[in-house]
Amino acid sequence: SGNRECLRAPARVGSMRGIATLLTLTAAAVLFTVGACTSPVEADALRIDDESETVGSREALPSWSMLADAQPLPRDPGSQPHLELRLRDMDPDMYCGYEVLAHGFPALDEDEDGVVVDVGAWASSGSEGEDERGFLEWHRLGEDTEETTLYDRNSDRPWDEDAPGCEVAIANVEARVEAANRRLAAGRWRKLEPLDVLGYNSGSPWFDTETDARIVALAPEARPVELLYNAEQLIARVRGVTVLERQSQPGWRQFEDEFCRTAPNIDGADVDRATGLALVRYDYSSGGCLCDDAEHRSLTRLAPETLAAVDARPTETLD
């Protein structure tokens, strides 16, 4: 009775010979079927991977992970981009006592092609932070950047008796942070990594001339990759060796502050290796006291050859 799914009772027949034959065949079938249903499963021979098949390699992954419909492993919530509102003691005559911390930025949206989210802040020239504004930036390749305000200290005005007050201001910031976190939590994100390049700031009064001299003094094969902006183009080059890439970026010349530079300096970049998408940081600081310093970011895609050259030419050669 324990093997009902495996066994079937023989039909009754008229002759003893038929019965004997059927009994013989049935007995054999019982032995065969019971053995098939109850014998232990034999494991395949154990194969020890050679040293080249490390835990991080594709060959070392379980077979189910190669299936097209396999679900991704659960993400560590702490690794996803999120914001944190933290209360702190600050000068009550100038500031409401809060700060917004950002974790896991910049990051690429894995479900929507060409979307990177980052955080930014702006304050006017000469400010001590009393007019600082913090925001999220949603960068889409080839499109305008979407901006979501997180806080605006210029509207807090703790010194103004007619203002709502810090309790209301903090509650408003908390609501914005929670809304931003809900939007972030709805996506799957992959953090960008810093790109090991030298951001060349041509004409900047703060550019390290000693660094410039050290680059030229290096052997050509040891010189790092530089990113610079010139004549409305983003350029990746190895000084005196080759130009790796040129991208037309005329929009980068546009900035609303007439006291700042018309062409930006490059501060660096973060990149997603799988897609080549890079968030380039640049600023229009002129060094003048009337220029409101602000770091801007723009999304572009770097060629695989450029990324390969970056890996082969680390900036640590300048140390």
Short mmCIF file of C-alpha atoms in Angstrom, two decimals:
data_model
loop_
_atom_site.label_atom_id
_atom_site.label_comp_id
_atom_site.label_asym_id
_atom_site.label_seq_id
_atom_site.Cartn_x
_atom_site.Cartn_y
_atom_site.Cartn_z
CA SER A 1 0.00 0.00 0.00
CA GLY A 2 2.96 2.31 0.49
CA ASN A 3 3.74 2.29 -3.25
CA ARG A 4 0.30 2.92 -4.70
CA GLU A 5 1.60 5.44 -7.21
CA CYS A 6 4.20 2.97 -8.45
CA LEU A 7 2.19 -0.26 -8.56
CA ARG A 8 -0.94 -1.43 -10.46
CA ALA A 9 -2.93 -4.66 -9.63
CA PRO A 10 -3.00 -7.27 -12.50
CA ALA A 11 -6.38 -7.93 -14.24
CA ARG A 12 -8.20 -11.27 -13.61
CA VAL A 13 -7.96 -13.82 -16.52
CA GLY A 14 -9.72 -17.12 -17.21
CA SER A 15 -6.93 -19.72 -17.43
CA MET A 16 -4.47 -20.94 -14.79
CA ARG A 17 -1.64 -20.67 -17.31
CA GLY A 18 -2.51 -17.08 -17.96
CA ILE A 19 -2.69 -16.44 -14.23
CA ALA A 20 0.69 -18.07 -13.65
CA THR A 21 2.24 -16.10 -16.48
CA LEU A 22 0.77 -12.86 -15.24
CA LEU A 23 1.89 -13.60 -11.67
CA THR A 24 5.41 -14.22 -12.89
CA LEU A 25 5.44 -11.01 -14.92
CA THR A 26 3.80 -9.07 -12.09
CA ALA A 27 6.36 -10.29 -9.56
CA ALA A 28 9.15 -9.15 -11.84
CA ALA A 29 7.41 -5.82 -12.36
CA VAL A 30 6.98 -5.39 -8.61
CA LEU A 31 10.66 -6.00 -8.00
CA PHE A 32 11.65 -3.66 -10.81
CA THR A 33 9.22 -0.90 -9.87
CA VAL A 34 9.78 -1.06 -6.12
CA GLY A 35 13.49 -0.87 -6.75
CA ALA A 36 12.98 2.13 -9.00
CA CYS A 37 10.80 3.94 -6.45
CA THR A 38 12.74 3.13 -3.28
CA SER A 39 16.40 2.82 -4.25
CA PRO A 40 18.56 5.75 -3.11
CA VAL A 41 19.49 8.41 -5.65
CA GLU A 42 23.11 8.13 -6.65
CA ALA A 43 25.01 11.42 -6.65
CA ASP A 44 27.16 12.43 -9.58
CA ALA A 45 30.85 12.10 -9.11
CA LEU A 46 32.24 15.05 -7.13
CA ARG A 47 34.37 17.39 -9.23
CA ILE A 48 36.79 19.73 -7.52
CA ASP A 49 37.11 23.01 -9.41
CA ASP A 50 40.60 23.95 -10.40
CA GLU A 51 42.20 27.11 -9.05
CA SER A 52 41.02 29.23 -11.97
CA GLU A 53 37.36 28.67 -11.03
CA THR A 54 37.17 30.91 -8.00
CA VAL A 55 34.09 31.66 -5.99
CA GLY A 56 33.64 34.93 -7.85
CA SER A 57 33.77 33.40 -11.32
CA ARG A 58 30.77 32.58 -13.52
CA GLU A 59 31.73 28.87 -13.55
CA ALA A 60 31.43 28.73 -9.77
CA LEU A 61 27.82 29.95 -9.74
CA PRO A 62 24.99 27.44 -9.20
CA SER A 63 23.31 26.22 -12.39
CA TRP A 64 19.95 27.82 -11.56
CA SER A 65 21.52 31.28 -11.62
CA MET A 66 22.15 30.90 -15.37
CA LEU A 67 18.45 30.46 -16.14
CA ALA A 68 16.75 33.34 -17.92
CA ASP A 69 13.91 33.42 -15.39
CA ALA A 70 16.10 33.11 -12.30
CA GLN A 71 15.34 35.82 -9.76
CA PRO A 72 18.20 38.02 -8.52
CA LEU A 73 19.52 37.43 -5.04
CA PRO A 74 18.01 39.65 -2.34
CA ARG A 75 19.68 43.04 -2.07
CA ASP A 76 21.22 44.31 1.13
CA PRO A 77 18.99 47.27 2.03
CA GLY A 78 22.01 49.07 3.41
CA SER A 79 23.71 49.02 0.01
CA GLN A 80 20.84 50.78 -1.77
CA PRO A 81 20.81 54.59 -2.02
CA HIS A 82 18.87 56.19 0.80
CA LEU A 83 18.69 59.39 2.82
CA GLU A 84 18.82 59.89 6.56
CA LEU A 85 17.49 62.87 8.50
CA ARG A 86 19.49 63.44 11.65
CA LEU A 87 18.83 66.04 14.35
CA ARG A 88 21.84 67.89 15.74
CA ASP A 89 22.80 70.88 17.84
CA MET A 90 23.38 73.98 15.72
CA ASP A 91 23.43 77.72 16.27
CA PRO A 92 19.71 78.39 16.91
CA ASP A 93 20.04 81.97 15.68
CA MET A 94 21.18 80.83 12.23
CA TYR A 95 20.12 77.24 11.61
CA CYS A 96 17.38 74.76 12.37
CA GLY A 97 19.02 71.77 14.01
CA TYR A 98 19.05 69.07 11.34
CA GLU A 99 21.19 67.57 8.61
CA VAL A 100 20.44 65.19 5.75
CA LEU A 101 22.93 62.38 5.20
CA ALA A 102 23.18 60.51 1.89
CA HIS A 103 24.19 56.84 1.61
CA GLY A 104 24.96 54.78 -1.51
CA PHE A 105 25.14 57.58 -4.07
CA PRO A 106 25.54 57.97 -7.00
CA ALA A 107 23.69 54.88 -8.22
CA LEU A 108 22.38 53.45 -11.50
CA ASP A 109 18.78 52.31 -11.91
CA GLU A 110 18.99 48.68 -13.05
CA ASP A 111 15.39 48.66 -14.29
CA GLU A 112 15.44 51.86 -16.34
CA ASP A 113 18.21 52.27 -18.89
CA GLY A 114 20.37 55.36 -18.60
CA VAL A 115 19.13 56.72 -15.25
CA VAL A 116 21.51 57.71 -12.45
CA VAL A 117 20.52 59.36 -9.16
CA ASP A 118 22.84 61.55 -7.09
CA VAL A 119 22.68 64.15 -4.33
CA GLY A 120 23.81 67.76 -4.49
CA ALA A 121 23.92 70.95 -2.46
CA TRP A 122 24.28 74.63 -3.30
CA ALA A 123 25.06 77.76 -1.31
CA SER A 124 25.81 81.27 -2.48
CA SER A 125 29.30 82.73 -2.61
CA GLY A 126 30.47 83.83 0.84
CA SER A 127 27.71 81.90 2.57
CA GLU A 128 28.25 80.01 5.81
CA GLY A 129 25.47 77.60 4.93
CA GLU A 130 22.53 79.71 6.04
CA ASP A 131 21.08 79.61 2.52
CA GLU A 132 22.16 76.07 1.61
CA ARG A 133 19.79 73.98 -0.46
CA GLY A 134 20.02 70.18 -0.73
CA PHE A 135 18.47 68.13 -3.52
CA LEU A 136 18.32 64.84 -5.39
CA GLU A 137 19.29 64.79 -9.06
CA TRP A 138 17.81 62.29 -11.52
CA HIS A 139 20.11 62.13 -14.53
CA ARG A 140 18.87 60.62 -17.78
CA LEU A 141 21.23 60.12 -20.68
CA GLY A 142 20.59 62.79 -23.30
CA GLU A 143 17.85 64.52 -21.29
CA ASP A 144 17.53 67.39 -18.83
CA THR A 145 18.25 66.64 -15.19
CA GLU A 146 15.27 66.32 -12.84
CA GLU A 147 15.78 67.90 -9.43
CA THR A 148 13.92 67.13 -6.18
CA THR A 149 14.42 69.55 -3.27
CA LEU A 150 15.16 67.95 0.08
CA TYR A 151 15.70 71.07 2.20
CA ASP A 152 16.16 74.82 1.80
CA ARG A 153 17.69 76.59 4.77
CA ASN A 154 16.91 79.94 3.20
CA SER A 155 13.25 79.25 3.98
CA ASP A 156 13.88 78.01 7.55
CA ARG A 157 14.67 81.51 8.94
CA PRO A 158 14.89 80.66 12.65
CA TRP A 159 15.59 84.35 13.39
CA ASP A 160 12.34 85.46 11.73
CA GLU A 161 9.40 85.69 14.14
CA ASP A 162 6.99 85.53 11.21
CA ALA A 163 8.46 82.24 9.92
CA PRO A 164 6.74 78.94 10.84
CA GLY A 165 9.67 77.95 13.07
CA CYS A 166 12.15 75.09 13.17
CA GLU A 167 9.64 72.47 14.29
CA VAL A 168 7.61 73.01 11.13
CA ALA A 169 10.75 73.27 8.99
CA ILE A 170 12.11 69.95 10.27
CA ALA A 171 8.73 68.26 9.76
CA ASN A 172 8.73 69.47 6.13
CA VAL A 173 12.26 68.13 5.56
CA GLU A 174 11.28 64.81 7.13
CA ALA A 175 8.32 64.51 4.75
CA ARG A 176 10.53 65.23 1.73
CA VAL A 177 13.16 62.73 2.83
CA GLU A 178 10.55 60.02 3.40
CA ALA A 179 9.00 60.66 -0.03
CA ALA A 180 12.43 60.48 -1.68
CA ASN A 181 13.25 57.24 0.13
CA ARG A 182 9.98 55.67 -1.00
CA ARG A 183 10.79 56.54 -4.59
CA LEU A 184 14.30 55.12 -4.24
CA ALA A 185 13.04 51.96 -2.55
CA ALA A 186 10.80 51.22 -5.54
CA GLY A 187 13.84 50.66 -7.76
CA ARG A 188 16.86 48.38 -7.93
CA TRP A 189 20.12 50.27 -7.84
CA ARG A 190 23.79 49.61 -8.46
CA LYS A 191 26.32 51.99 -6.95
CA LEU A 192 28.75 53.71 -9.28
CA GLU A 193 32.46 53.52 -8.53
CA PRO A 194 35.01 56.34 -8.64
CA LEU A 195 36.83 56.52 -11.96
CA ASP A 196 40.58 56.67 -11.43
CA VAL A 197 41.30 59.62 -13.71
CA LEU A 198 42.92 63.00 -13.28
CA GLY A 199 40.49 65.86 -13.74
CA TYR A 200 42.49 68.48 -15.59
CA ASN A 201 41.53 72.04 -14.67
CA SER A 202 43.06 74.17 -17.41
CA GLY A 203 43.49 77.77 -16.40
CA SER A 204 42.31 77.20 -12.84
CA PRO A 205 44.28 79.20 -10.26
CA TRP A 206 44.10 76.17 -7.94
CA PHE A 207 45.46 73.61 -10.39
CA ASP A 208 48.61 72.08 -8.93
CA THR A 209 51.41 73.11 -11.28
CA GLU A 210 53.68 70.60 -9.59
CA THR A 211 51.25 67.84 -10.58
CA ASP A 212 51.33 69.13 -14.13
CA ALA A 213 55.12 68.96 -14.13
CA ARG A 214 55.12 65.44 -12.65
CA ILE A 215 52.83 64.19 -15.43
CA VAL A 216 55.22 65.42 -18.10
CA ALA A 217 58.18 63.94 -16.22
CA LEU A 218 56.64 60.44 -16.23
CA ALA A 219 57.48 57.93 -18.94
CA PRO A 220 54.72 57.96 -21.60
CA GLU A 221 53.55 54.45 -20.65
CA ALA A 222 53.10 55.51 -17.00
CA ARG A 223 51.06 58.68 -17.49
CA PRO A 224 47.49 58.55 -16.17
CA VAL A 225 44.32 59.27 -18.12
CA GLU A 226 43.07 62.85 -17.88
CA LEU A 227 39.56 64.22 -18.40
CA LEU A 228 39.26 67.80 -19.58
CA TYR A 229 36.77 70.10 -21.26
CA ASN A 230 37.87 72.18 -24.23
CA ALA A 231 36.10 73.79 -27.20
CA GLU A 232 32.72 72.31 -26.18
CA GLN A 233 34.15 68.79 -26.02
CA LEU A 234 34.75 66.31 -23.22
CA ILE A 235 38.18 64.82 -23.90
CA ALA A 236 39.87 61.76 -22.42
CA ARG A 237 43.59 61.77 -23.13
CA VAL A 238 47.00 60.53 -22.10
CA ARG A 239 49.30 63.53 -22.11
CA GLY A 240 51.67 63.48 -25.07
CA VAL A 241 50.57 59.95 -26.06
CA THR A 242 47.02 59.78 -27.41
CA VAL A 243 43.51 61.20 -27.32
CA LEU A 244 41.29 58.31 -26.25
CA GLU A 245 37.92 59.93 -26.78
CA ARG A 246 36.18 63.17 -27.76
CA GLN A 247 32.52 63.87 -27.05
CA SER A 248 30.60 66.92 -28.15
CA GLN A 249 29.09 68.53 -25.03
CA PRO A 250 28.10 72.08 -26.06
CA GLY A 251 25.53 72.34 -23.28
CA TRP A 252 28.25 72.28 -20.66
CA ARG A 253 29.20 75.84 -21.61
CA GLN A 254 25.86 77.13 -20.42
CA PHE A 255 25.75 78.48 -16.90
CA GLU A 256 23.54 81.25 -15.56
CA ASP A 257 26.14 82.99 -13.37
CA GLU A 258 27.88 85.69 -15.41
CA PHE A 259 30.71 85.96 -12.88
CA CYS A 260 31.81 82.34 -13.35
CA ARG A 261 33.71 80.58 -16.11
CA THR A 262 31.95 79.87 -19.39
CA ALA A 263 33.73 76.51 -19.77
CA PRO A 264 33.89 74.14 -16.79
CA ASN A 265 36.76 72.44 -15.06
CA ILE A 266 36.54 68.67 -14.54
CA ASP A 267 36.55 67.51 -10.93
CA GLY A 268 36.32 63.77 -11.62
CA ALA A 269 33.76 61.10 -12.46
CA ASP A 270 31.96 58.01 -11.18
CA VAL A 271 31.26 55.12 -13.53
CA ASP A 272 29.16 51.99 -13.93
CA ARG A 273 31.53 49.46 -15.50
CA ALA A 274 28.83 47.24 -16.98
CA THR A 275 27.27 50.01 -19.07
CA GLY A 276 30.07 52.57 -19.35
CA LEU A 277 27.74 55.27 -17.99
CA ALA A 278 29.74 57.93 -16.19
CA LEU A 279 28.56 60.82 -14.06
CA VAL A 280 31.10 63.58 -14.70
CA ARG A 281 31.58 66.30 -12.08
CA TYR A 282 32.48 69.76 -13.28
CA ASP A 283 32.37 73.32 -11.98
CA TYR A 284 32.51 76.84 -13.30
CA SER A 285 34.43 78.39 -10.41
CA SER A 286 36.43 81.40 -11.55
CA GLY A 287 38.05 82.23 -8.23
CA GLY A 288 36.15 85.50 -8.09
CA CYS A 289 34.26 86.40 -4.94
CA LEU A 290 31.08 87.05 -6.94
CA CYS A 291 31.02 83.56 -8.48
CA ASP A 292 28.68 81.25 -6.57
CA ASP A 293 30.71 78.04 -6.52
CA ALA A 294 28.64 75.03 -7.45
CA GLU A 295 29.54 71.53 -8.55
CA HIS A 296 27.49 70.30 -11.48
CA ARG A 297 27.12 66.77 -12.84
CA SER A 298 26.26 65.41 -16.26
CA LEU A 299 25.72 61.86 -17.50
CA THR A 300 27.63 60.46 -20.45
CA ARG A 301 28.85 57.10 -21.74
CA LEU A 302 32.56 56.33 -21.98
CA ALA A 303 34.04 53.93 -24.51
CA PRO A 304 35.36 50.53 -23.33
CA GLU A 305 38.79 51.51 -24.67
CA THR A 306 38.82 54.54 -22.39
CA LEU A 307 37.95 52.45 -19.34
CA ALA A 308 40.63 49.90 -20.26
CA ALA A 309 43.22 52.68 -20.49
CA VAL A 310 42.13 54.00 -17.08
CA ASP A 311 42.73 50.56 -15.56
CA ALA A 312 46.14 50.26 -17.21
CA ARG A 313 47.26 53.75 -16.13
CA PRO A 314 46.47 54.33 -12.42
CA THR A 315 46.85 57.84 -11.03
CA GLU A 316 48.91 56.45 -8.14
CA THR A 317 51.97 56.79 -10.40
CA LEU A 318 51.87 60.48 -9.45
CA ASP A 319 52.25 59.75 -5.72
#
